[in-house]
Coordinates of C-alpha atoms in Angstrom, one line a residue:
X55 CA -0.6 10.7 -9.1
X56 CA 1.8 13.5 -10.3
X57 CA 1.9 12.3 -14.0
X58 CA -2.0 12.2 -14.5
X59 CA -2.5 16.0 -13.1
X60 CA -1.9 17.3 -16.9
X61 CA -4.2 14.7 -18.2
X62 CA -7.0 15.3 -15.8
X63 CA -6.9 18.9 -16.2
X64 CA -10.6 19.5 -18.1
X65 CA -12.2 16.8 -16.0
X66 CA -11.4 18.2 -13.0
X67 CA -12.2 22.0 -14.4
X68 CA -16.0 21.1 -14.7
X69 CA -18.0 22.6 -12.3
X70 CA -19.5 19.5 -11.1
X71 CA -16.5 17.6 -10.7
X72 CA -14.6 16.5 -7.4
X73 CA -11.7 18.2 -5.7
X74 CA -8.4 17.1 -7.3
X75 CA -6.1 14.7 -4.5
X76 CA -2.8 14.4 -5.9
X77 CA -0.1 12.2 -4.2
X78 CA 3.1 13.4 -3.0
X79 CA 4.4 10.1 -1.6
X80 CA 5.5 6.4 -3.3
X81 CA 5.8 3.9 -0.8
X82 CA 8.2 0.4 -1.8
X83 CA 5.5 -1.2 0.6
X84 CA 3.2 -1.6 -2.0
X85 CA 5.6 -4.3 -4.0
X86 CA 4.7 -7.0 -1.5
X87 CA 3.6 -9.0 -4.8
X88 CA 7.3 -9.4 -5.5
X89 CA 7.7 -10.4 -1.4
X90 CA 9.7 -6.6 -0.9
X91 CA 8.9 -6.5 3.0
X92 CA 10.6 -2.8 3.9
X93 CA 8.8 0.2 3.6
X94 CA 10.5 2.9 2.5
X95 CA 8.8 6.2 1.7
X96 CA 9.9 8.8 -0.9
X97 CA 8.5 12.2 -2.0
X98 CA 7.6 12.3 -6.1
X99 CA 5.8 16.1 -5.3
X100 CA 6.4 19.0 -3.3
X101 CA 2.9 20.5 -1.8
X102 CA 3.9 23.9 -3.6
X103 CA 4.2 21.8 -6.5
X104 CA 1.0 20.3 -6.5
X105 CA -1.1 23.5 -5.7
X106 CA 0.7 25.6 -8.6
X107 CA -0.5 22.3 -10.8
X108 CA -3.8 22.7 -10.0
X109 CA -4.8 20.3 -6.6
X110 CA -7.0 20.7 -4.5
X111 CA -5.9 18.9 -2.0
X112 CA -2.7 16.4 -1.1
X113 CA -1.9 13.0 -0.2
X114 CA 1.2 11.6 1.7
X115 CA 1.5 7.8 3.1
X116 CA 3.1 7.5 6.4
X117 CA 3.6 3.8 6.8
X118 CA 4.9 2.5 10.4
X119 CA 6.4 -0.7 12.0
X120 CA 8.7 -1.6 9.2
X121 CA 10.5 -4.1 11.5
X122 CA 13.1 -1.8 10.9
X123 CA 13.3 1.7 13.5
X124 CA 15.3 3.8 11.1
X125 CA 12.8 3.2 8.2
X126 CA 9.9 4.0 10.6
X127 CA 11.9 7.1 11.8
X128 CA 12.4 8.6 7.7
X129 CA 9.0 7.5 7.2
X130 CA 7.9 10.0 10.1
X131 CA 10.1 12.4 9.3
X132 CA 9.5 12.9 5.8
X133 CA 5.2 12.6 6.5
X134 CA 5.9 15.3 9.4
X135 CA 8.3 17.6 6.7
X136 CA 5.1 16.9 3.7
X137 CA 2.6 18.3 6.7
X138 CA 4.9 21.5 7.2
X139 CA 4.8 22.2 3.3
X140 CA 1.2 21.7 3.3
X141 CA 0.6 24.1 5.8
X142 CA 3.1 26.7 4.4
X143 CA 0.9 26.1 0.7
X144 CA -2.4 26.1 2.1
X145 CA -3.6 22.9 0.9
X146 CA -5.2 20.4 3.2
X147 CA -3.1 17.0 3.1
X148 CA -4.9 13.4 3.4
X149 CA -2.6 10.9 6.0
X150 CA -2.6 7.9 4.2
X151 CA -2.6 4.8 6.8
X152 CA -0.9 1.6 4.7
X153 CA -0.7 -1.2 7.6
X154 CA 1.9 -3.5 6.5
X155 CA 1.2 -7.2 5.2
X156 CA -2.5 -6.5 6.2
X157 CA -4.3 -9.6 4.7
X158 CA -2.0 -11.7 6.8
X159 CA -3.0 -9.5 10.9
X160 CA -5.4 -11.3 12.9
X161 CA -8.7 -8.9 12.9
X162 CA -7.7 -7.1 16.2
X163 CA -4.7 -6.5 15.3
X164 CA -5.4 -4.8 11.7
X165 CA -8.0 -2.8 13.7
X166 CA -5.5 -1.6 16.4
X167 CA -2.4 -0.4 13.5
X168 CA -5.0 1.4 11.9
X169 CA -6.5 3.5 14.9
X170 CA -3.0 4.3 16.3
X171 CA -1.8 5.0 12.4
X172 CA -4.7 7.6 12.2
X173 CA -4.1 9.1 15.3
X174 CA -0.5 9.3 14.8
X175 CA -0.3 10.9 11.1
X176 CA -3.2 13.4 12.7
X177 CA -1.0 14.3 15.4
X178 CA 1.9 14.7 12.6
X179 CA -0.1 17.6 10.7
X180 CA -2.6 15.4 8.8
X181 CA -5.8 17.1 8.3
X182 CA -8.3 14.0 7.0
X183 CA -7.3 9.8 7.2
X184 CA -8.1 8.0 4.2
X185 CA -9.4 4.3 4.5
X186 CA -8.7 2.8 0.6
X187 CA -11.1 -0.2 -0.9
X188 CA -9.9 -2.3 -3.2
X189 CA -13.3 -3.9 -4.9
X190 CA -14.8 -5.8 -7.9
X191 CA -17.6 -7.1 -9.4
X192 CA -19.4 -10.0 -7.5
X193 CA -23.2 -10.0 -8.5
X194 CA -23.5 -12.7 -6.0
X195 CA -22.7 -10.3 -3.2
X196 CA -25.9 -7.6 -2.3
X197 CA -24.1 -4.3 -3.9
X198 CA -22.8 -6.2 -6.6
X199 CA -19.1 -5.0 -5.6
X200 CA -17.0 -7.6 -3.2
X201 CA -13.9 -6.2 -1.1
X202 CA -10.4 -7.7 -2.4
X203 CA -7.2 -7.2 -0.4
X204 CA -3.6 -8.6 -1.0
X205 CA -3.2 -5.6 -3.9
X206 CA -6.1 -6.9 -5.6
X207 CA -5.3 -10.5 -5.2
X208 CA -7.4 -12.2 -2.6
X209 CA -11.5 -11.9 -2.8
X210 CA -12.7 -11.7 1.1
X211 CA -16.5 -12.2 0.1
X212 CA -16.9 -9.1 2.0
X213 CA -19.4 -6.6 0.2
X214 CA -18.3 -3.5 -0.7
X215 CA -20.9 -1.2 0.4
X216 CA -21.1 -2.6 4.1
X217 CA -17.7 -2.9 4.6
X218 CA -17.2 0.9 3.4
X219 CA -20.6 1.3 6.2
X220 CA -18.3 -0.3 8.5
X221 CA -15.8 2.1 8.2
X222 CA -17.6 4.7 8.0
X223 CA -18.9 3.9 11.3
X224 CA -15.5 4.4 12.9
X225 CA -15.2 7.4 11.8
X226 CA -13.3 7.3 8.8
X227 CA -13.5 11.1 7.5
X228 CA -12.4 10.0 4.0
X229 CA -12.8 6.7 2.0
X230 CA -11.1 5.7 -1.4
X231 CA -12.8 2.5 -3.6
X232 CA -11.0 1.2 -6.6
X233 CA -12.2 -0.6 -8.6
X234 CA -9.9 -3.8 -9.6
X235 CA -10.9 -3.8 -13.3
X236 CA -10.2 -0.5 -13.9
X237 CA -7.2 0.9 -12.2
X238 CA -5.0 1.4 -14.5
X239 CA -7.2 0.4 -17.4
X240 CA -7.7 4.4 -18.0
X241 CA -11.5 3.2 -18.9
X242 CA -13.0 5.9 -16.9
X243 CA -14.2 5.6 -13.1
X244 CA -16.1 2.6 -11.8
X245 CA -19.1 4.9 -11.3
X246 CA -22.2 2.8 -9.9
X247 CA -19.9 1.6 -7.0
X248 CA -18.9 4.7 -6.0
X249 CA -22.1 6.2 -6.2
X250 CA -23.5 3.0 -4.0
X251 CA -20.6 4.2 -1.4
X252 CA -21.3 7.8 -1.2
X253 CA -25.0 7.2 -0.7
X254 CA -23.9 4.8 1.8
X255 CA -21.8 6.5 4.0
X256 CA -21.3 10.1 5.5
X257 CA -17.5 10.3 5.1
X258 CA -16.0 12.1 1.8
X259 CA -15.7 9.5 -1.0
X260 CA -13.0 10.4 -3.2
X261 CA -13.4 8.8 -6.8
X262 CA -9.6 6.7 -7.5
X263 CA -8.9 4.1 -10.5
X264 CA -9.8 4.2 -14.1
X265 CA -9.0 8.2 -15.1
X266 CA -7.4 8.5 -18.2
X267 CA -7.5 11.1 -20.9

């Protein structure tokens, strides 16, 4: 996110180290903890912002069926505006697909939001989707890494790896684990399970939760 870009400066200066994604959208869809149902969408960072800061590439969440058409219409609108400054900066933009109260969607129906979500923030000037996955530790579960949903809340018993080989199998260009424990914690990254993902999978796995200085 925009206040970590100073922080991560060194880290991502080595020469082995990932491309730098830095966000340039907060949603109020992620407060459903606190039961906060709309889904308004703001920009925290301008794409000639982020470049001049040092990323290599940007994110921007487009969330869709609010329940409410003039929400959905400024979410569009300002994901649309993000892809035009993007272009103008040269930087490639990630299209961030957030379906709404996911954990409670029947299977088909998660499925279905997400495929017409992707197709719809790639029409909108998106260059790669992102599919995030939230995990933890589960040493009963094959990988050793178990899926969580709900913002971290709800365990699914759902291993990490093969769900991420499920995805990937859709073909999900980009995927994003976090790790529960250490988003946040500014611990460092959850290495083994993202190394267990990227050898897993042929999509870009980019490395999210636990950087810190």
């Amino acid at each position: 996110n925009p206040g970590m870009i100073g922080k991560c400066l060194d880290f991502f200066a080595r020469p082995d180290a990932p491309p730098m994604i830095t966000r340039l959208t907060w949603t109020t869809s992620y407060c459903f903890p606190w039961n906060y149902k709309e889904a308004h969408t703001c920009q925290v960072l301008s794409a000639e912002e982020a470049l001049v800061a040092g990323a290599d590439a940007v994110m921007a969440c487009c969330t869709l069926l609010s329940g409410d058409e003039a929400i959905d219409n400024d979410n569009v609108a300002l994901f649309a505006d993000l892809a035009g400054q993007a272009a103008d900066a040269g930087i490639p933009m990630i299209g961030e697909v957030y379906p709404l109260e996911a954990e409670n969607l029947p299977e088909e129906e998660l499925h279905m939001r997400v495929l017409r979500g992707a197709r719809m923030v790639a029409e909108f000037g998106a260059e790669k989707v992102t599919v995030a996955i939230d995990v933890d530790q589960n040493a009963a579960l094959p990988s050793g890494y178990e899926v969580y949903i709900d913002g971290g809340r709800t365990a699914t018993g759902i291993d990490a790896v093969e769900w991420a080989k499920q995805v990937d199998g859709y073909g999900v260009p980009v995927i994003l684990p976090t790790s529960k424990a250490g988003d946040g914690a500014k611990t460092g990254y959850d290495l083994p399970v993202i190394r267990a993902i990227k050898d897993a999978v042929n999509a870009t796995v980019v490395a999210s939760g636990g950087a810190g200085t």
